[in-house]
mmCIF file of the C-alpha atoms, coordinates in Angstrom:
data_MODEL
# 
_entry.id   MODEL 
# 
loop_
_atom_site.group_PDB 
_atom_site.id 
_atom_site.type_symbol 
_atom_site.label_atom_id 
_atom_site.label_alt_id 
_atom_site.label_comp_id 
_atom_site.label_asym_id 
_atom_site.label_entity_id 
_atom_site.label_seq_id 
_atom_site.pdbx_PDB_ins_code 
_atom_site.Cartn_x 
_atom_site.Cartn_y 
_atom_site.Cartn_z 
_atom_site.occupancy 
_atom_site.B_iso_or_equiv 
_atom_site.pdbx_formal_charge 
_atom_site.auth_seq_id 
_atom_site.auth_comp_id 
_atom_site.auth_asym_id 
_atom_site.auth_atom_id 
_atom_site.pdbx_PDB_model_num 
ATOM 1   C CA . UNK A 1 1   ? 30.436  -19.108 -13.774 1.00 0.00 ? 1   UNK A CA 1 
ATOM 2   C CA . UNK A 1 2   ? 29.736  -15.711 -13.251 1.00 0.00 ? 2   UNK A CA 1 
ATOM 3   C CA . UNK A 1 3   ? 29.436  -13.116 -16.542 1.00 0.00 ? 3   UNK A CA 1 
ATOM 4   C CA . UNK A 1 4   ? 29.928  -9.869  -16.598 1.00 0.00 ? 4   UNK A CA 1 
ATOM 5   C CA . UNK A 1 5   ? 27.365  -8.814  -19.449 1.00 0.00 ? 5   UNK A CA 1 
ATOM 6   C CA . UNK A 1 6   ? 24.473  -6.592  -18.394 1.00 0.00 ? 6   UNK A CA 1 
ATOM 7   C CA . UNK A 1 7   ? 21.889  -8.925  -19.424 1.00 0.00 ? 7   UNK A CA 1 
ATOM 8   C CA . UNK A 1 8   ? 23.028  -11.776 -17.491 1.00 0.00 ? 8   UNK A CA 1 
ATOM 9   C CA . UNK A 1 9   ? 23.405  -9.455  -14.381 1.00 0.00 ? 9   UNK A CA 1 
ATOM 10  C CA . UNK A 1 10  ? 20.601  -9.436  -11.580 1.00 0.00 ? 10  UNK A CA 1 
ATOM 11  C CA . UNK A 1 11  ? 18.678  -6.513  -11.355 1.00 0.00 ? 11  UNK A CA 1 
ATOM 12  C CA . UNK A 1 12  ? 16.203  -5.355  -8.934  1.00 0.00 ? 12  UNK A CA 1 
ATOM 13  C CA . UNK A 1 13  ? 15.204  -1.754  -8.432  1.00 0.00 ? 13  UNK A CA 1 
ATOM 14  C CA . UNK A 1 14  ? 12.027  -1.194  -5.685  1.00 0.00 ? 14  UNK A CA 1 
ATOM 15  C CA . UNK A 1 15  ? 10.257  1.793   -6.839  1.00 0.00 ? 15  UNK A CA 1 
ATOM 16  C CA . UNK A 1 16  ? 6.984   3.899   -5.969  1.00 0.00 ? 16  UNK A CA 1 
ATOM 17  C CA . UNK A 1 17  ? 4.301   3.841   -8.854  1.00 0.00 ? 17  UNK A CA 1 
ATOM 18  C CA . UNK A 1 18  ? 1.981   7.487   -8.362  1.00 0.00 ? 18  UNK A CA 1 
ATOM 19  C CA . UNK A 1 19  ? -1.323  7.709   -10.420 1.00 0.00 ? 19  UNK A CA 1 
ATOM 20  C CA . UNK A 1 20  ? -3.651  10.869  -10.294 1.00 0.00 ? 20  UNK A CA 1 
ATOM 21  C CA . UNK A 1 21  ? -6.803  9.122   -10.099 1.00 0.00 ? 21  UNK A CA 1 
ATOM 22  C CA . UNK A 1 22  ? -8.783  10.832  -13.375 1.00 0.00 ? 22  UNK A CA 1 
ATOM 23  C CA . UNK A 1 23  ? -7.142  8.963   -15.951 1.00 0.00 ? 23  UNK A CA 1 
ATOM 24  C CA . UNK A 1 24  ? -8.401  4.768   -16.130 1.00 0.00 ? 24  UNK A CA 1 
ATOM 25  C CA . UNK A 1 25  ? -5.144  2.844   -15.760 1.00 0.00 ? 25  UNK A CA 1 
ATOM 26  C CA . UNK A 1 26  ? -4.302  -1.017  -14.949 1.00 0.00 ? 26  UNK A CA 1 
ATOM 27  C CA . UNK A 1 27  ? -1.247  -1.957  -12.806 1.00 0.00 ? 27  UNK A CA 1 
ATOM 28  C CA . UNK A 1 28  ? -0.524  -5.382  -12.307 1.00 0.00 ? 28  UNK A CA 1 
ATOM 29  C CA . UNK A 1 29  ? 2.274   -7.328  -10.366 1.00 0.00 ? 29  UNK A CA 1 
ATOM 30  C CA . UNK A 1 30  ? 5.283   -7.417  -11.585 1.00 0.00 ? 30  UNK A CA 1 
ATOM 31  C CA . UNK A 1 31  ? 6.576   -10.820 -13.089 1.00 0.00 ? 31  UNK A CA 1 
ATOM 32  C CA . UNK A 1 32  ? 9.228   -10.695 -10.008 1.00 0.00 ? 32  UNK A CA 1 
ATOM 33  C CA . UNK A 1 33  ? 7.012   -10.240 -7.263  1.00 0.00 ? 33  UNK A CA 1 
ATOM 34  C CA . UNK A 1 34  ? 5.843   -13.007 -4.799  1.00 0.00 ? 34  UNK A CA 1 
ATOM 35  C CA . UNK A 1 35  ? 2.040   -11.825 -4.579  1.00 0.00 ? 35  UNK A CA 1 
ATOM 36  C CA . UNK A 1 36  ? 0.280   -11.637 -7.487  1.00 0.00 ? 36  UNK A CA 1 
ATOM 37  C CA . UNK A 1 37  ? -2.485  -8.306  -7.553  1.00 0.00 ? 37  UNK A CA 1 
ATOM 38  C CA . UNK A 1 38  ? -3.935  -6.329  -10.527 1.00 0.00 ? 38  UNK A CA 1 
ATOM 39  C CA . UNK A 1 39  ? -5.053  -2.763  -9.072  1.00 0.00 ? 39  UNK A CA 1 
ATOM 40  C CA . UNK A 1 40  ? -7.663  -0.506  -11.336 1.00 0.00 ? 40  UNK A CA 1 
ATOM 41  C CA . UNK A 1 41  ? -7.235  3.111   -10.833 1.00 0.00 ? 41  UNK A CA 1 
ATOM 42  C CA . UNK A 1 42  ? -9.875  5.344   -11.705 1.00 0.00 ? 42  UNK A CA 1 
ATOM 43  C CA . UNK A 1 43  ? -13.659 4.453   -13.801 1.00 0.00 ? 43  UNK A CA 1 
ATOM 44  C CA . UNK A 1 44  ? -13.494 0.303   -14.445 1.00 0.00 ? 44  UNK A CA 1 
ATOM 45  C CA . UNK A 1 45  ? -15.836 -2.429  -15.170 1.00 0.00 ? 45  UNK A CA 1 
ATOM 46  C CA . UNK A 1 46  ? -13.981 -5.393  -13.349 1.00 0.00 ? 46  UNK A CA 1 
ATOM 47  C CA . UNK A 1 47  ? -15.067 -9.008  -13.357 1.00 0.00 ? 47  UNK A CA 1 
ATOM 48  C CA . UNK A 1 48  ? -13.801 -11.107 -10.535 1.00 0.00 ? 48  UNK A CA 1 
ATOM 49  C CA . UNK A 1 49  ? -13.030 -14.332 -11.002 1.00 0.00 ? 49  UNK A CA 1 
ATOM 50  C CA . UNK A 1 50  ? -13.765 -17.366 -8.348  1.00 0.00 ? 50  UNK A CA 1 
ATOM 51  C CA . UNK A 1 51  ? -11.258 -17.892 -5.970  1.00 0.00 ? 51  UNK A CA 1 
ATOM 52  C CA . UNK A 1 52  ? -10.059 -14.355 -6.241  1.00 0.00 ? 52  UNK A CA 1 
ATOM 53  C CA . UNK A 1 53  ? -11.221 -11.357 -4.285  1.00 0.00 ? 53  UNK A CA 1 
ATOM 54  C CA . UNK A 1 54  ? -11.251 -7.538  -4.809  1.00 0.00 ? 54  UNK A CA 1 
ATOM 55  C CA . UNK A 1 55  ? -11.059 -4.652  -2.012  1.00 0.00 ? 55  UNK A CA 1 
ATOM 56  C CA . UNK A 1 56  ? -12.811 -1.178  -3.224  1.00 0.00 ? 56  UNK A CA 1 
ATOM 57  C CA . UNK A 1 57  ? -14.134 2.307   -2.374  1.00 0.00 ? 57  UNK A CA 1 
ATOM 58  C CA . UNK A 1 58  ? -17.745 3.572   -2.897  1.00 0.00 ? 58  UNK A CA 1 
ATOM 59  C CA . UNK A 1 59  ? -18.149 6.124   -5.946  1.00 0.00 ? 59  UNK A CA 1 
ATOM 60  C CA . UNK A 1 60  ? -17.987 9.117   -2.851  1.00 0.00 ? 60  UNK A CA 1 
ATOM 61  C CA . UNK A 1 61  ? -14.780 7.814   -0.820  1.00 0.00 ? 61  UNK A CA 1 
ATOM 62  C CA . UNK A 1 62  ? -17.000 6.897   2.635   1.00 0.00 ? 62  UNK A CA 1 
ATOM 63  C CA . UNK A 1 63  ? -17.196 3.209   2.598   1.00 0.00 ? 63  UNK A CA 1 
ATOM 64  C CA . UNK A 1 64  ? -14.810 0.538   1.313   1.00 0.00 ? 64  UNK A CA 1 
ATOM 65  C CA . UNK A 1 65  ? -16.144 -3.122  0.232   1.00 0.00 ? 65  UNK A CA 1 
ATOM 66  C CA . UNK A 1 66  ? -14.603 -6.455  0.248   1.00 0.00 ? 66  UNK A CA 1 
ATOM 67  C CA . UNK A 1 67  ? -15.949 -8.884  -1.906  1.00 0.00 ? 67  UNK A CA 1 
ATOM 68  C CA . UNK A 1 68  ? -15.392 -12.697 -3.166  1.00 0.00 ? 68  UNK A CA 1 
ATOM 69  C CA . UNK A 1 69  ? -15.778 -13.265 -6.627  1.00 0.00 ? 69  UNK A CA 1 
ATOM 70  C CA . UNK A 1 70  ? -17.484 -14.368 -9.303  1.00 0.00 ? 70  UNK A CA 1 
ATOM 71  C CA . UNK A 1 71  ? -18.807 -10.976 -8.844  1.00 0.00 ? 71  UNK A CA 1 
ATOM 72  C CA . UNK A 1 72  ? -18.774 -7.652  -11.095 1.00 0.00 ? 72  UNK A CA 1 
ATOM 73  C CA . UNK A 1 73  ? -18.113 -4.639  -9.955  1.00 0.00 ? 73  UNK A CA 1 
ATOM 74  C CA . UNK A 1 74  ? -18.232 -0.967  -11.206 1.00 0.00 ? 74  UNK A CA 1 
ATOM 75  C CA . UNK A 1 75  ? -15.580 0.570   -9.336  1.00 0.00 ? 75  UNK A CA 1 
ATOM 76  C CA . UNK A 1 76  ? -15.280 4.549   -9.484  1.00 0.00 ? 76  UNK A CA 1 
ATOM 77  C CA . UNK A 1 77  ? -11.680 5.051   -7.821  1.00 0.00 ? 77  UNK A CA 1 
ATOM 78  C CA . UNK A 1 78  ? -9.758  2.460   -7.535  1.00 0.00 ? 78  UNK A CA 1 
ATOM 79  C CA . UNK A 1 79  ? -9.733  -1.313  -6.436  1.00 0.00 ? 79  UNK A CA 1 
ATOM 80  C CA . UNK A 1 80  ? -7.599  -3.926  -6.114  1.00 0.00 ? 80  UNK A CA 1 
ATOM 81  C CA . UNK A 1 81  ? -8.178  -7.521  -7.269  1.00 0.00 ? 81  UNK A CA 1 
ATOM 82  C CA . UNK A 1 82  ? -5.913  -10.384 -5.066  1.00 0.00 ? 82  UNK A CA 1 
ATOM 83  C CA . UNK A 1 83  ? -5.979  -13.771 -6.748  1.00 0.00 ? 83  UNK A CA 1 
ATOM 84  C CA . UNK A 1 84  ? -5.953  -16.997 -5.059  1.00 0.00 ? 84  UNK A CA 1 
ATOM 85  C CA . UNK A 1 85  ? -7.246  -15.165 -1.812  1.00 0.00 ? 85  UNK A CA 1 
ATOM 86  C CA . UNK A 1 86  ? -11.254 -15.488 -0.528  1.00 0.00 ? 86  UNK A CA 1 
ATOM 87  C CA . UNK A 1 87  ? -12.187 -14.463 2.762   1.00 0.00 ? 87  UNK A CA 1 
ATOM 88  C CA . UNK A 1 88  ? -15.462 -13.042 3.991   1.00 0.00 ? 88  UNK A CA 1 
ATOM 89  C CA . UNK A 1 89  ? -17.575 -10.543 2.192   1.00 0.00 ? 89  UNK A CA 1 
ATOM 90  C CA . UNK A 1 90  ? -17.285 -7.362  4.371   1.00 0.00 ? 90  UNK A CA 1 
ATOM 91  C CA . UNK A 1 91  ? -17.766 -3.687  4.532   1.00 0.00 ? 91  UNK A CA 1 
ATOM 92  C CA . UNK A 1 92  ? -16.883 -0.708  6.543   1.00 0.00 ? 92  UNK A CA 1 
ATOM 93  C CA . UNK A 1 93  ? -17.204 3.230   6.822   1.00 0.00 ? 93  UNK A CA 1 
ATOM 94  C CA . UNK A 1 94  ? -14.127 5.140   6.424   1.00 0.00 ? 94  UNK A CA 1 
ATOM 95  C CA . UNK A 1 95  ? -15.008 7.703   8.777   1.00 0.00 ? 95  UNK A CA 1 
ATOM 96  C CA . UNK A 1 96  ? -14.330 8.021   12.070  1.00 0.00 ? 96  UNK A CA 1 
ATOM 97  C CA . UNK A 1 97  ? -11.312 9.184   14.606  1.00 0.00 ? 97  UNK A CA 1 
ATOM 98  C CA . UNK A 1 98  ? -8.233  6.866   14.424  1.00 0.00 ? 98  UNK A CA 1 
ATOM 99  C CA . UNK A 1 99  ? -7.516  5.417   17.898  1.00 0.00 ? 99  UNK A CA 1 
ATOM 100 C CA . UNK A 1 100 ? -4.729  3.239   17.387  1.00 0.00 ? 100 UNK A CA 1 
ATOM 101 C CA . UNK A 1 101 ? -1.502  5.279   18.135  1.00 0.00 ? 101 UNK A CA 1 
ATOM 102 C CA . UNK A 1 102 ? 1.167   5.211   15.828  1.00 0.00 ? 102 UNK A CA 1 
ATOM 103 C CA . UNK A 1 103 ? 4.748   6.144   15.404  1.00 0.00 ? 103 UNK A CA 1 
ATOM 104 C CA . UNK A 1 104 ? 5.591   10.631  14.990  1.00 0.00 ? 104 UNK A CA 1 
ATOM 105 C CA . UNK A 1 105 ? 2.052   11.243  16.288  1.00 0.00 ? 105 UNK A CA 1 
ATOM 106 C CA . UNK A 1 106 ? 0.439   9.699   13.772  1.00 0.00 ? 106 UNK A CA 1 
ATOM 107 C CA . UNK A 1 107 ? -2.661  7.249   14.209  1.00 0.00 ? 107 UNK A CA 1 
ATOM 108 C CA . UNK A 1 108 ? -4.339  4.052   12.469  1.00 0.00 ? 108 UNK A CA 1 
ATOM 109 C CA . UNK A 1 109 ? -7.814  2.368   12.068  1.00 0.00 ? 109 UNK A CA 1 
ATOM 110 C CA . UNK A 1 110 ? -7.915  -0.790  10.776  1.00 0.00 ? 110 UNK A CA 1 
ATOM 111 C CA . UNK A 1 111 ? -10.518 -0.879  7.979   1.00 0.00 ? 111 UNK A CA 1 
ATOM 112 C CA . UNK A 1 112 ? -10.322 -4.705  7.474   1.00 0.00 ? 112 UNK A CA 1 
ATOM 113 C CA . UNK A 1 113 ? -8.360  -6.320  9.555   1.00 0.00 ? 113 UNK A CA 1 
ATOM 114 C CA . UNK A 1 114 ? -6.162  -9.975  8.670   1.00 0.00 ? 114 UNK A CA 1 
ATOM 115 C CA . UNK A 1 115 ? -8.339  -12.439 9.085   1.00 0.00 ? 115 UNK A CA 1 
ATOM 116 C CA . UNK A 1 116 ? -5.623  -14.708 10.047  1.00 0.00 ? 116 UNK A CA 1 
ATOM 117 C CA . UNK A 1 117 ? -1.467  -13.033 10.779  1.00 0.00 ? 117 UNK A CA 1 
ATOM 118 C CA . UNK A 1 118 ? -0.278  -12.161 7.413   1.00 0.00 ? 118 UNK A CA 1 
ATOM 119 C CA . UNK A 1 119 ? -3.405  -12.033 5.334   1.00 0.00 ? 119 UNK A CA 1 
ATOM 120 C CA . UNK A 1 120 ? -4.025  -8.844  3.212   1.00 0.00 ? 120 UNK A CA 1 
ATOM 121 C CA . UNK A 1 121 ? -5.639  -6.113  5.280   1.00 0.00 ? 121 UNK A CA 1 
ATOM 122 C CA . UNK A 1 122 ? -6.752  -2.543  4.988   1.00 0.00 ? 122 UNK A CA 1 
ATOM 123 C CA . UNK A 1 123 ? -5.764  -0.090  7.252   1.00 0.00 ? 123 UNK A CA 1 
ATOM 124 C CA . UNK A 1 124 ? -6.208  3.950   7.672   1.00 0.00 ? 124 UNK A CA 1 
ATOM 125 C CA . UNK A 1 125 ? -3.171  6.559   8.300   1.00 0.00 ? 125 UNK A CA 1 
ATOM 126 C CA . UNK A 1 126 ? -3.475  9.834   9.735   1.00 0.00 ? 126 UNK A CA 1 
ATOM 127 C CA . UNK A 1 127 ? -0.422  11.921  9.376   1.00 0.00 ? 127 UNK A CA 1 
ATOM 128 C CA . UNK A 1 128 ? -1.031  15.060  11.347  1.00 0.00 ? 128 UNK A CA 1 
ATOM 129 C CA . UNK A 1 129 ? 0.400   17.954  9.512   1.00 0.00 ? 129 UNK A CA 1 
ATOM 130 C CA . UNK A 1 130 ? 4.064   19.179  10.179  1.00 0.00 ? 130 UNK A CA 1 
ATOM 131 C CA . UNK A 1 131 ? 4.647   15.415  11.247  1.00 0.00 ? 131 UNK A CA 1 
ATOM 132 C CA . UNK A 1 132 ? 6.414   12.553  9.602   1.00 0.00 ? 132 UNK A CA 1 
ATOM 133 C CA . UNK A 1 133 ? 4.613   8.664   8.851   1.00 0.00 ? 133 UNK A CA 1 
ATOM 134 C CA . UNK A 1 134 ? 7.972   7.531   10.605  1.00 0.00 ? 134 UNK A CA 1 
ATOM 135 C CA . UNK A 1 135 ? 11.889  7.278   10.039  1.00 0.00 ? 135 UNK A CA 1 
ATOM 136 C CA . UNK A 1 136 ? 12.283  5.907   6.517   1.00 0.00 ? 136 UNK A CA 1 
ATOM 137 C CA . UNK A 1 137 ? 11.313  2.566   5.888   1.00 0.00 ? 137 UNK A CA 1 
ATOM 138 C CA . UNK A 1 138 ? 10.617  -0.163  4.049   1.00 0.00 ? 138 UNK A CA 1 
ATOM 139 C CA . UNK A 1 139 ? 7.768   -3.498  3.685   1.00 0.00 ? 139 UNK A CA 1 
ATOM 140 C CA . UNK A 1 140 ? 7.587   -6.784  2.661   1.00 0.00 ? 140 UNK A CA 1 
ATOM 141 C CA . UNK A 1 141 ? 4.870   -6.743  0.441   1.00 0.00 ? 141 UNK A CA 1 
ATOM 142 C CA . UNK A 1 142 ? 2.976   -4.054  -1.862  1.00 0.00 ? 142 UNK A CA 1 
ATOM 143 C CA . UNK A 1 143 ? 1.195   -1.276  0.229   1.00 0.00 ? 143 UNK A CA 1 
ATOM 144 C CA . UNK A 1 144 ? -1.624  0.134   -2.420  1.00 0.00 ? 144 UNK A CA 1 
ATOM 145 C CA . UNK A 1 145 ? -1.757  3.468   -0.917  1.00 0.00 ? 145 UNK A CA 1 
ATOM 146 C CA . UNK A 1 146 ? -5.153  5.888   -1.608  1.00 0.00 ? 146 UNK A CA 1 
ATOM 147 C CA . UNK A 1 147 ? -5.080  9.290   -0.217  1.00 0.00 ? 147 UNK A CA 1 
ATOM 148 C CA . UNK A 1 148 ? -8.402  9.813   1.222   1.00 0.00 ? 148 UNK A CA 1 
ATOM 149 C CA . UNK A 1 149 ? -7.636  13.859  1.945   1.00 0.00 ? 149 UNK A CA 1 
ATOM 150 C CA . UNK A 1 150 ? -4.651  16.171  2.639   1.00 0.00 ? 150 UNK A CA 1 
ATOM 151 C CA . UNK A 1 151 ? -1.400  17.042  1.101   1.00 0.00 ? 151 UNK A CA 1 
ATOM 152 C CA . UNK A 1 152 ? 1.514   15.624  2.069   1.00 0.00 ? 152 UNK A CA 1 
ATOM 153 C CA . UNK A 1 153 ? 4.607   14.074  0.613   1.00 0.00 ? 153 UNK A CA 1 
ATOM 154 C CA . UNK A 1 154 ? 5.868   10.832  -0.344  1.00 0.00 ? 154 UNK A CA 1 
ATOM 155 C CA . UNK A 1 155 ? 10.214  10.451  -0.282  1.00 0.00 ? 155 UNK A CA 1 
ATOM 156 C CA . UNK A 1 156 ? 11.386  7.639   -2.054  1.00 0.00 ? 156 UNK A CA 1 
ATOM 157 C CA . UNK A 1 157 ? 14.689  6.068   -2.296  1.00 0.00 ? 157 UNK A CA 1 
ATOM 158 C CA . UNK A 1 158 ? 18.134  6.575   -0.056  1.00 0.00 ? 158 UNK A CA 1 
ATOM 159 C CA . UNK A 1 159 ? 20.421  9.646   0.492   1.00 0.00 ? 159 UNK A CA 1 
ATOM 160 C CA . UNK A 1 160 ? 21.782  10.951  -2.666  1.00 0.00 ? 160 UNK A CA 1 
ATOM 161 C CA . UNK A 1 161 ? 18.940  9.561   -4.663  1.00 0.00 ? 161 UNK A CA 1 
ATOM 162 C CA . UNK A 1 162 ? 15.655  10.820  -2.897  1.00 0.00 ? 162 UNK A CA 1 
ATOM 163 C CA . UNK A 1 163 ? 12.638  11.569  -4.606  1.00 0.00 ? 163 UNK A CA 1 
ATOM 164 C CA . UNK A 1 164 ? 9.786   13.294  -3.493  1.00 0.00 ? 164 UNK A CA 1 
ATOM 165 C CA . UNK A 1 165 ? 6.439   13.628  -4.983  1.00 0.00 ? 165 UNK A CA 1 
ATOM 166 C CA . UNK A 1 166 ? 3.148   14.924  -3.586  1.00 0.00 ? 166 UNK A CA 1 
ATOM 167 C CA . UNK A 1 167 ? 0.682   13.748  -2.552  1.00 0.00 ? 167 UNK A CA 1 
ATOM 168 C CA . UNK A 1 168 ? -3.093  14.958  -3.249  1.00 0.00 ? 168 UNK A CA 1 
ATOM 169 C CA . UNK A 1 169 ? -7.051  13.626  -2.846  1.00 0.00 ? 169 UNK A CA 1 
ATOM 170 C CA . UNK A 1 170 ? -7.846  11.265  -5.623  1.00 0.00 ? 170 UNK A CA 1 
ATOM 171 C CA . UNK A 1 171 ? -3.884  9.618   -5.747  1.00 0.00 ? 171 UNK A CA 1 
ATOM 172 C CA . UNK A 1 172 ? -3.241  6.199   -5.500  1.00 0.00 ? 172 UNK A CA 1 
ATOM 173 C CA . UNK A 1 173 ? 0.874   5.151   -4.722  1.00 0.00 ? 173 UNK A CA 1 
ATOM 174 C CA . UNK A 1 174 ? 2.148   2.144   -5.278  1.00 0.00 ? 174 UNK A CA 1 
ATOM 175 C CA . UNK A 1 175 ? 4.741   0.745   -2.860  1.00 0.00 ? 175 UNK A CA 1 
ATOM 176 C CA . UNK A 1 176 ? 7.088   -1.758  -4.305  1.00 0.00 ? 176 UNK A CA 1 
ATOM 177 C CA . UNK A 1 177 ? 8.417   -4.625  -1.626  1.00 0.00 ? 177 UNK A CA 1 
ATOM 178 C CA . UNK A 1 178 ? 11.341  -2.934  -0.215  1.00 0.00 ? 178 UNK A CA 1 
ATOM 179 C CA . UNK A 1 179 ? 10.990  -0.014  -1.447  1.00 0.00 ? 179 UNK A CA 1 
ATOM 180 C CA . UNK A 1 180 ? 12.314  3.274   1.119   1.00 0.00 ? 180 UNK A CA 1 
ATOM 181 C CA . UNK A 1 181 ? 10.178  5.882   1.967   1.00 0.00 ? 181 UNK A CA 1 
ATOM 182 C CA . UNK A 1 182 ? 7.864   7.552   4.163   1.00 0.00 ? 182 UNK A CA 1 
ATOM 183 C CA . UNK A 1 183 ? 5.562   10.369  4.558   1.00 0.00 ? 183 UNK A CA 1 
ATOM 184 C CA . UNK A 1 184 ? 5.265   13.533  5.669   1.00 0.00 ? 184 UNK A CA 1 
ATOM 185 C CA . UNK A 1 185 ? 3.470   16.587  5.812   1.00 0.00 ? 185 UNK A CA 1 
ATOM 186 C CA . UNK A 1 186 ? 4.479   19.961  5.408   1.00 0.00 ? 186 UNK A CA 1 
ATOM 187 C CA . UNK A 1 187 ? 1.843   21.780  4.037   1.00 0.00 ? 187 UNK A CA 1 
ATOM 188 C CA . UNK A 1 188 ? 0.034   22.613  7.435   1.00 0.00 ? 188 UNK A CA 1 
ATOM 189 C CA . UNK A 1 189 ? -2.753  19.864  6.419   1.00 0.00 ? 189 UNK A CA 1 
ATOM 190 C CA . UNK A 1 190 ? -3.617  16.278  7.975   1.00 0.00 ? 190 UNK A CA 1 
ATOM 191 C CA . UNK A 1 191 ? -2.976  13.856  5.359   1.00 0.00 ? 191 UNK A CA 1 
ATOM 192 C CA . UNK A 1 192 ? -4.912  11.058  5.241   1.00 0.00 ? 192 UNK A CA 1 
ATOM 193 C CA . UNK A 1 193 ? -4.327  7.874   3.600   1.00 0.00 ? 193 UNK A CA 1 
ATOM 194 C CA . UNK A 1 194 ? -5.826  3.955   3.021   1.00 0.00 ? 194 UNK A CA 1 
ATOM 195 C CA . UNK A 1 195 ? -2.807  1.940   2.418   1.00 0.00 ? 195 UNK A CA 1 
ATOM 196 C CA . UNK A 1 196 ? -3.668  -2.023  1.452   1.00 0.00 ? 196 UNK A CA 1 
ATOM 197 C CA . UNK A 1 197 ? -1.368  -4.351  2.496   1.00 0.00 ? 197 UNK A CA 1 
ATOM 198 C CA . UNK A 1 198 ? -0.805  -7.223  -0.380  1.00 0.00 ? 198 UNK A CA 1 
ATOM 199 C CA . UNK A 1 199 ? -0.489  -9.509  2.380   1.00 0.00 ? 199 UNK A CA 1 
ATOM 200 C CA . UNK A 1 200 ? 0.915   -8.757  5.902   1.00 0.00 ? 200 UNK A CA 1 
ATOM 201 C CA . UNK A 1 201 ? 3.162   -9.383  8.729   1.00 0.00 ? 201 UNK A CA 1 
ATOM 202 C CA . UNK A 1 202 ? 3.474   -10.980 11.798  1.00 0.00 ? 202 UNK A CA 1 
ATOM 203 C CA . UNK A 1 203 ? 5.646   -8.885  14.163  1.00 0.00 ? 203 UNK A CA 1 
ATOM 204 C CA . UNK A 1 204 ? 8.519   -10.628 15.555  1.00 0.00 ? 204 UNK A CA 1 
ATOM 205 C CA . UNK A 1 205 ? 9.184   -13.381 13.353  1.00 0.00 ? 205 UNK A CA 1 
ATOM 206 C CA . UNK A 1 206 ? 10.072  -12.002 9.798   1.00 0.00 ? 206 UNK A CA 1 
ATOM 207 C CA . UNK A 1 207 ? 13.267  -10.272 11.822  1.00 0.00 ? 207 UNK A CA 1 
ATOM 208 C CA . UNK A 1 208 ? 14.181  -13.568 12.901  1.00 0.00 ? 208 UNK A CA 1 
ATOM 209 C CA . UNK A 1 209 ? 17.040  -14.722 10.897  1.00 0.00 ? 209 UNK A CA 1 
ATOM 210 C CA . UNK A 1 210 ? 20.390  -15.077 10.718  1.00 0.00 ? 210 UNK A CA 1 
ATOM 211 C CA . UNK A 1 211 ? 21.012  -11.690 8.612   1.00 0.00 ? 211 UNK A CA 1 
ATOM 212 C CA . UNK A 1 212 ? 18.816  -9.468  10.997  1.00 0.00 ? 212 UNK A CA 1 
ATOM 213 C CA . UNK A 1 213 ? 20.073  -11.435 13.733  1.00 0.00 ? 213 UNK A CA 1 
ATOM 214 C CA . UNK A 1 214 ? 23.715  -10.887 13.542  1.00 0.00 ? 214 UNK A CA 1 
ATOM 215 C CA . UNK A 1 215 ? 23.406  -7.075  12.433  1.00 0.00 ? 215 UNK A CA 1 
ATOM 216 C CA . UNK A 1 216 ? 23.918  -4.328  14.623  1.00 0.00 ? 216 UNK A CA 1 
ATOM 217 C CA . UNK A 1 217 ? 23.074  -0.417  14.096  1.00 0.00 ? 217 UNK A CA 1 
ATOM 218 C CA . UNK A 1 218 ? 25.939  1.676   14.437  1.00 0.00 ? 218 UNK A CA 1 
ATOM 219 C CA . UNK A 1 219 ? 24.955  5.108   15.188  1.00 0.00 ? 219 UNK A CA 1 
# 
């Protein structure tokens, strides 16, 4: 039977998590979330456990490294541990012209690519300035977005109850699953950003059900 106190009431609120970059800070999956991550902003000594893996940026932003653990690393900016997940050791430059086209005129890179459909991958943005990332959106899993240069800014949330925030070099946002947004950037600057996907998708199929099925936009 249903009750009608607050704490007995289900609550779910997807949100975007900003952090500057020059202060240390932990941020972990939340106890709700399907994927479970821990991502380390700023200067950390992180040890990697077997059967995890952790995705990271050299100390000057050019290169980003993919390693298996046990392994330590000294991480300068920010990485992102996955557990449970262990593919191939890789690395890759960060520079370099975009030439997969994307949606407003924007373009992608992938950095790491999925291994196999719907494993985590790594992926560059380029937002060209006075465009838009696309129409507001959502995901199904965490983005762990680093801004690699530009200004830009991030909108959160729907109509009435938009919030905006900007974006700068050095930030890391945090995407929740389903949470609305997009880009955009109005400050006559590219903005450039290195958004990790906690996990993927595999176009086509996560549409296919009954609720997506039966809807219908009405415009």
């Amino acid at each position: 039977m249903a009750s009608n106190t607050n704490h007995n009431q289900l609550v779910f609120q997807a949100k975007a998590h900003y952090f500057k970059g020059d202060i240390p800070v932990e941020f972990q999956a939340p106890d709700d979330q399907t994927y479970f991550f821990k991502t380390y902003i700023g200067k950390h000594k992180i040890s990697v456990e077997r059967g995890d893996c952790v995705y990271y940026f050299s100390s000057d932003a050019k290169w980003a490294h993919l390693q298996r653990g046990p392994v330590e690393v000294d991480s300068q900016i920010c990485a992102t541990v996955i557990r449970g997940y262990m593919p191939s050791e890789r690395q890759a430059s960060l520079s370099g012209t975009p030439l997969l086209p994307y949606i407003n005129g924007c373009s992608t890179r992938q950095i790491f690519a999925p291994p196999r459909l719907g494993d985590p991958t790594l992926q560059l943005l380029m937002i060209p300035a006075g465009s838009s990332e696309q129409a507001h959106h959502i995901h199904s899993t965490v983005r762990v977005v680093y801004v690699l240069q530009g200004r830009g800014m991030s909108i959160v949330g729907m109509p009435g109850t938009l919030d905006e925030t900007e974006l700068t070099p050095g930030m890391v946002c945090i995407l929740d699953p389903m949470c609305p947004h997009h880009f955009t950037t109005p400050f006559n600057e590219d903005l450039v950003v290195v958004p990790l996907h906690i996990f993927s998708s595999v176009p086509s199929l996560e549409t296919n059900h009954p609720m997506y099925n039966g809807t219908f936009i009405a415009k």
